[in-house]
CSV table of C-alpha atoms in Angstrom, one decimal:
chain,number,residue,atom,x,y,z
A,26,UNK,CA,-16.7,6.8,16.3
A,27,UNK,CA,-17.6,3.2,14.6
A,28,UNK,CA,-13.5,2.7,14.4
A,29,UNK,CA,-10.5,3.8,12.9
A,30,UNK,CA,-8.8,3.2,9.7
A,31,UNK,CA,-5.2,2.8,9.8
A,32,UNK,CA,-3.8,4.4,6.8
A,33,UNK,CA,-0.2,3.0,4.7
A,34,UNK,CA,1.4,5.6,2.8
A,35,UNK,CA,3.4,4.7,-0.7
A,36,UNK,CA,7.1,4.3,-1.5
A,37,UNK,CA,8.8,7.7,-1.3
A,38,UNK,CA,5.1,8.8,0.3
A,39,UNK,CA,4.8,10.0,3.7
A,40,UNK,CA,1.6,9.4,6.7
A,41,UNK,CA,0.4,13.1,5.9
A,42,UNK,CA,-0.4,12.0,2.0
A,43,UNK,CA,-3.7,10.9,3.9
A,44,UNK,CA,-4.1,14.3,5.5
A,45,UNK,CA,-7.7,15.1,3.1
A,46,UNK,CA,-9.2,11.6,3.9
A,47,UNK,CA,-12.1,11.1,5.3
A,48,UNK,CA,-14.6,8.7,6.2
A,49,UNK,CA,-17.8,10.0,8.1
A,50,UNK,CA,-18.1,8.5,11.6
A,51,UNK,CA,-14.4,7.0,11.7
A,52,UNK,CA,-11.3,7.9,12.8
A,53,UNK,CA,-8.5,8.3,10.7
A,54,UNK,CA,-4.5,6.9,11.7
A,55,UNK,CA,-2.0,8.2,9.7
A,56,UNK,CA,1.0,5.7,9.8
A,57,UNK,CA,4.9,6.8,9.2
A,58,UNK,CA,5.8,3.7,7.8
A,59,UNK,CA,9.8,4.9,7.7
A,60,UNK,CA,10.0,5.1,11.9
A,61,UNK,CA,10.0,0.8,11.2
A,62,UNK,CA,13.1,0.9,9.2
A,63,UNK,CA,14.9,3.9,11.4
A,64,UNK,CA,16.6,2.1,13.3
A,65,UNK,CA,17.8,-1.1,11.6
A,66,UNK,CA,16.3,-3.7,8.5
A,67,UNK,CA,12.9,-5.0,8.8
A,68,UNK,CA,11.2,-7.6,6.6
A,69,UNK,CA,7.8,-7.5,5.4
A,70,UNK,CA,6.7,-10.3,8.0
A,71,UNK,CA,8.5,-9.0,10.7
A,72,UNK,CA,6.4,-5.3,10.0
A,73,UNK,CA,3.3,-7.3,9.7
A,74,UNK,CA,4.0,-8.6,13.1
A,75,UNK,CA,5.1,-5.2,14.5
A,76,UNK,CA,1.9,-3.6,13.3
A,77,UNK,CA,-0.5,-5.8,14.1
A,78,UNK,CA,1.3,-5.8,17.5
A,79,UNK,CA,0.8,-2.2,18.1
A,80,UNK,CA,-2.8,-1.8,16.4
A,81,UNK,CA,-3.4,-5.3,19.1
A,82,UNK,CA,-2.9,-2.5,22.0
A,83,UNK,CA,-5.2,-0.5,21.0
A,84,UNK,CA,-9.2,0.2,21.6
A,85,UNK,CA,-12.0,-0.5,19.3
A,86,UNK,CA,-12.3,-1.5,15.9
A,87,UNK,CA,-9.7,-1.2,13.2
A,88,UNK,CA,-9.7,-1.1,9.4
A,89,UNK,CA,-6.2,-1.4,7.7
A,90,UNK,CA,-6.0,0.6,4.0
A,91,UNK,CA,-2.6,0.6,2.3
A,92,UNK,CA,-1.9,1.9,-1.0
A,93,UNK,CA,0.9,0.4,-3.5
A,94,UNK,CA,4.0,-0.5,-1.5
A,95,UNK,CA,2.0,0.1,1.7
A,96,UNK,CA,-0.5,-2.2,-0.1
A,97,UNK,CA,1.6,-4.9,0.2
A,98,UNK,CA,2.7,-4.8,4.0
A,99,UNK,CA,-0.9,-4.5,4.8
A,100,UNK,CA,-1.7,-8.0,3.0
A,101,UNK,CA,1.6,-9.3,5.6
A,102,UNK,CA,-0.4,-7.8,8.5
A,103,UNK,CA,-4.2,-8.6,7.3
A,104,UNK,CA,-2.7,-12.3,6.4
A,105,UNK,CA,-0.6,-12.2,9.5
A,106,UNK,CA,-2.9,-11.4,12.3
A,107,UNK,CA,-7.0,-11.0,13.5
A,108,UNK,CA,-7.4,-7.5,14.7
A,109,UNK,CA,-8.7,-6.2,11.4
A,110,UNK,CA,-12.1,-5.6,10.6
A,111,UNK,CA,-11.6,-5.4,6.9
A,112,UNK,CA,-9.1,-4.4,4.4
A,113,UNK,CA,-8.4,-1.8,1.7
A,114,UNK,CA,-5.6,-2.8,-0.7
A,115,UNK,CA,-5.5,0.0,-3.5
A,116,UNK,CA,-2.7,-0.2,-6.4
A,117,UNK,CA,-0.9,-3.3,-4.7
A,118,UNK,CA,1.2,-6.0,-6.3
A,119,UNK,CA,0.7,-9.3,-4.7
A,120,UNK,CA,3.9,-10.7,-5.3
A,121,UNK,CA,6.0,-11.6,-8.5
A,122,UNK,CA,6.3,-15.5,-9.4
A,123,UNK,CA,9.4,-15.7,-11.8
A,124,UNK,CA,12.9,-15.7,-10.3
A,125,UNK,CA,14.6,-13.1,-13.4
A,126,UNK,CA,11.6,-10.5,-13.2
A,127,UNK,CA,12.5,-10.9,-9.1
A,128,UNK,CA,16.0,-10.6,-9.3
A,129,UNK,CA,15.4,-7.4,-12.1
A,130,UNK,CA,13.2,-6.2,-9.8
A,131,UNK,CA,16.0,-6.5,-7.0
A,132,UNK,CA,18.3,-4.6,-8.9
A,133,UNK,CA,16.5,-1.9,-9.9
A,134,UNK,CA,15.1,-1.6,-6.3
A,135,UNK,CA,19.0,-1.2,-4.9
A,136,UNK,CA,19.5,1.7,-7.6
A,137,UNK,CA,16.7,3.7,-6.1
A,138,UNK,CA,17.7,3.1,-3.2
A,139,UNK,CA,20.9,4.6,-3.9
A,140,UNK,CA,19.8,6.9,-5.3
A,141,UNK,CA,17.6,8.2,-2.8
A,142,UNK,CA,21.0,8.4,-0.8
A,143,UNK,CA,23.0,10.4,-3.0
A,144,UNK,CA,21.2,12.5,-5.6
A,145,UNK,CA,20.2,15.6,-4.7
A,146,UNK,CA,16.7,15.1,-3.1
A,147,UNK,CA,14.6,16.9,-5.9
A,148,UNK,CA,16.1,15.3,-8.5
A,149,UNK,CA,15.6,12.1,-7.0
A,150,UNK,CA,11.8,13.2,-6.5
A,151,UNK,CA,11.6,14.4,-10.0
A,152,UNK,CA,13.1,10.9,-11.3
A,153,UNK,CA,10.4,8.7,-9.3
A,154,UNK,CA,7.6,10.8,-10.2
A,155,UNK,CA,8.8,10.5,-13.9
A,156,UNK,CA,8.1,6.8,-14.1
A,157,UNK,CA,5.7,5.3,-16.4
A,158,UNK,CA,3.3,3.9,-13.6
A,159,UNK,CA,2.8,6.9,-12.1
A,160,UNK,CA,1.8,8.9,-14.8
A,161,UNK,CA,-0.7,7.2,-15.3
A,162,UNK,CA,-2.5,9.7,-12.6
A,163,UNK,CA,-3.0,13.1,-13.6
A,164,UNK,CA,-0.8,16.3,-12.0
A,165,UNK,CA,-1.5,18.2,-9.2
A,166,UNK,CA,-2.0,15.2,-6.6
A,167,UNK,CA,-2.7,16.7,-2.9
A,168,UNK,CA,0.5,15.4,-1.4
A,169,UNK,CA,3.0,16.7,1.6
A,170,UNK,CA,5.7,18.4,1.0
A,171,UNK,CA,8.0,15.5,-0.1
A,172,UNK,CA,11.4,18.4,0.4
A,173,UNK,CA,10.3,17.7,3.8
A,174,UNK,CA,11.1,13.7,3.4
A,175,UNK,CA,14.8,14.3,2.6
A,176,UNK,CA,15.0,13.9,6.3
A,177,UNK,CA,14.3,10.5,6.1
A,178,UNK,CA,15.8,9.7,3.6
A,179,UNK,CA,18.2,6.3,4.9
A,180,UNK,CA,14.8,4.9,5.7
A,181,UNK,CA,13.4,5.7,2.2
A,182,UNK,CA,16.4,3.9,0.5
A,183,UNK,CA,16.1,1.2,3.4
A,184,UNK,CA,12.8,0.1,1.9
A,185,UNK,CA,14.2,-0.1,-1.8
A,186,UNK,CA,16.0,-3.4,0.3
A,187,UNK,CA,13.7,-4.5,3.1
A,188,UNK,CA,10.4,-4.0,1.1
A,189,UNK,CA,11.5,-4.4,-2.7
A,190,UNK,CA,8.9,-6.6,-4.5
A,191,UNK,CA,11.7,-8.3,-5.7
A,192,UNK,CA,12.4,-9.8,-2.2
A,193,UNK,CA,8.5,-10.5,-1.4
A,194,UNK,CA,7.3,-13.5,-0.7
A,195,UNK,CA,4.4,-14.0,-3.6
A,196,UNK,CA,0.9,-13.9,-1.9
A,197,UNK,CA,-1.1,-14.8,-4.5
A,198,UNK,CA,-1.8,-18.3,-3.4
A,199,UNK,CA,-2.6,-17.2,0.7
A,200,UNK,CA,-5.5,-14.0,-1.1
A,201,UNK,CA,-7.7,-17.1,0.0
A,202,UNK,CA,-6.6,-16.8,3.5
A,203,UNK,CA,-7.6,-13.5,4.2
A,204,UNK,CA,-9.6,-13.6,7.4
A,205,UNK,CA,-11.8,-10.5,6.8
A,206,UNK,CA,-13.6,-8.8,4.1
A,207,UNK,CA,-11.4,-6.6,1.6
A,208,UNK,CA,-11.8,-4.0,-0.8
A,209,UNK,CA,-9.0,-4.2,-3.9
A,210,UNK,CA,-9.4,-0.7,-5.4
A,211,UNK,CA,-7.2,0.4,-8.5
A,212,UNK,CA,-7.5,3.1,-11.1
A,213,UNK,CA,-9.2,2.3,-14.5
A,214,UNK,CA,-6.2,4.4,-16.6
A,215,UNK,CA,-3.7,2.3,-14.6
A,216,UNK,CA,-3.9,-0.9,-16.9
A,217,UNK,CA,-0.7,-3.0,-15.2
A,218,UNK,CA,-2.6,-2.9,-11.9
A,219,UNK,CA,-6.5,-2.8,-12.9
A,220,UNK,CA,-4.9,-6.0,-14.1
A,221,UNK,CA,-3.2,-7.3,-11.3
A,222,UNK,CA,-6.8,-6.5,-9.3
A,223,UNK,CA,-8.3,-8.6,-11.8
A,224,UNK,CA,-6.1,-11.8,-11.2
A,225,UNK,CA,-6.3,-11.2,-7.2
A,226,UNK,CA,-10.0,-11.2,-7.3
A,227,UNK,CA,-9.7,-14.2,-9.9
A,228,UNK,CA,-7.3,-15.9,-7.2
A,229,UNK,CA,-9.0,-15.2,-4.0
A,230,UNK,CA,-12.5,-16.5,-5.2
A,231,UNK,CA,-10.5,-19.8,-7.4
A,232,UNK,CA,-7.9,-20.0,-5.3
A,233,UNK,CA,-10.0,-21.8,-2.5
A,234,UNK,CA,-13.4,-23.4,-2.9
A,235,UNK,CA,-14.5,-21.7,0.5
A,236,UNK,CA,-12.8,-18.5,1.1
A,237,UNK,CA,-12.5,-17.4,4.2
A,238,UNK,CA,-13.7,-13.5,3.8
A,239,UNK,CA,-15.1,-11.6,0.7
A,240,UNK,CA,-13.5,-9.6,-1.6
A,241,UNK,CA,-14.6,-6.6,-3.8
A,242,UNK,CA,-12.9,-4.8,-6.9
A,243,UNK,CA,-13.3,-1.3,-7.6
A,244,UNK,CA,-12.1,0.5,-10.4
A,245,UNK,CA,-12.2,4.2,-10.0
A,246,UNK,CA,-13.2,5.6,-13.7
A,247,UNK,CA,-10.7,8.1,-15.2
A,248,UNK,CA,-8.0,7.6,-12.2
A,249,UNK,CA,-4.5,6.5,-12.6
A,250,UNK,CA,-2.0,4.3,-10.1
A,251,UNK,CA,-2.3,7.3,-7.4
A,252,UNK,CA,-6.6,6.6,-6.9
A,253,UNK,CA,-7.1,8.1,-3.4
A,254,UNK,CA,-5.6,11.2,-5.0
A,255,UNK,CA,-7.0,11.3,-8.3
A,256,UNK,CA,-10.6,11.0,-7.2
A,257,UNK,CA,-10.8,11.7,-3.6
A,258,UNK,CA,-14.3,12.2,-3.0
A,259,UNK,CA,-15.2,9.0,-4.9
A,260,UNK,CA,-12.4,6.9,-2.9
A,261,UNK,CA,-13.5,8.3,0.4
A,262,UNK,CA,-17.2,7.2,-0.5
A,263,UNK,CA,-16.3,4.2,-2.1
A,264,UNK,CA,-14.5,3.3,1.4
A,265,UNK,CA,-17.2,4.2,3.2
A,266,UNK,CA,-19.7,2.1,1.3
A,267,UNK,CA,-17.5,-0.9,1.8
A,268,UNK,CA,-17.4,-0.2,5.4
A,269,UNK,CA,-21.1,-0.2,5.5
A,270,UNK,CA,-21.2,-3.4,4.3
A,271,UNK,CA,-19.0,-5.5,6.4
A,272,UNK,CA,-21.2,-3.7,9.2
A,273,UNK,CA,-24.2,-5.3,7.8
């Protein structure tokens, strides 16, 4: 095996969403983001730390992917540490800028959160899927069994507080920084965040005369916010090109 890629799940996601990915001649880590909030609140810094920590202790070469909310932890952990290789952010929001659309954010956040703690579970799932962003992506995505995530579901609405985008720290400024080569990847019918891919690339090439890694953008044609999904043989491949690259 060349390495593994460490693969971040999405809000109300789960580690086995990345169950049909595949990259030929690497190895594939599923990560339960919700065992870091189990047991009590954890910023995004501190799970940049924790990660990186754990991925530190292990052999060989490591890739970190992370798509939407676990888009953004991986930029904590690739901005927070050396043991990646290279990066995949796909569908991530680098940070909000203007204190009202934070605090909204903040707000709306804490309502999902409770509401993740006292709807019924499939009405909660039916409600999230419903929003605008994601359906942008067509139906039928290959999930897991999301009945099977009302299990965890104080560590779901623990994330609406630790990890709301409302409470993020904006990164745009440190995309610069990033110590190894990245792939941003977003989905052409998903305009709010083909746009915010846009501006990172913009930022991380403007941002700093010299920066310290490359970055590519890829937008997958036809796909919505939900990319790996939506075109899962043209992710994979895309992935694996990028990882080609950096080995060259």
């Amino acid at each position: 095996m060349k390495g593994t890629i460490w693969c971040l799940h999405g809000a109300v996601g789960m580690a086995d969403d990345w169950s049909g990915f595949s990259v030929p001649g690497w190895a594939i880590k599923r990560v339960d983001l919700w065992r870091f909030l189990d047991c009590c609140p954890m910023s995004m810094p501190a799970f940049g730390d924790a990660l990186n920590e754990e991925a530190a202790a292990t052999q060989g070469r490591k890739v970190l992917l992370g798509y939407s909310m676990g888009g953004r932890l991986a930029l904590h952990a690739l901005l927070q540490g050396s043991v990646w290789e290279a990066g995949v952010i796909v569908s991530a929001h680098p940070g909000l800028e203007d204190e009202p659309a934070k605090k909204d954010r903040r707000a709306k956040d804490a309502e999902w959160g409770a509401r993740a703690l006292r709807d019924d579970w499939s009405d909660f799932l039916e409600a999230w899927n419903g929003q605008a962003v994601l359906g942008t992506s067509a139906g039928g995505a290959s999930f897991a069994n999301r009945a099977l995530l009302k299990q965890r579901r104080q560590a779901v609405a623990r994330s609406f507080m630790d990890w709301t985008l409302g409470g993020q720290e904006s990164l745009w400024d440190q995309l610069p920084n990033l110590p190894c080569p990245v792939l941003w990847a977003v989905g052409e019918q998903d305009e709010k965040f083909r746009s915010l891919g846009e501006n990172a690339l913009t930022a991380h090439h403007t941002g700093n005369p010299a920066p310290r890694a490359s970055m590519d953008l890829w937008v997958g044609k036809g796909a919505g916010h939900r990319l790996p999904w939506d075109l899962p043989d043209e992710f994979a491949k895309k992935v694996g090109e990028f990882l080609e690259g950096v080995d060259s």
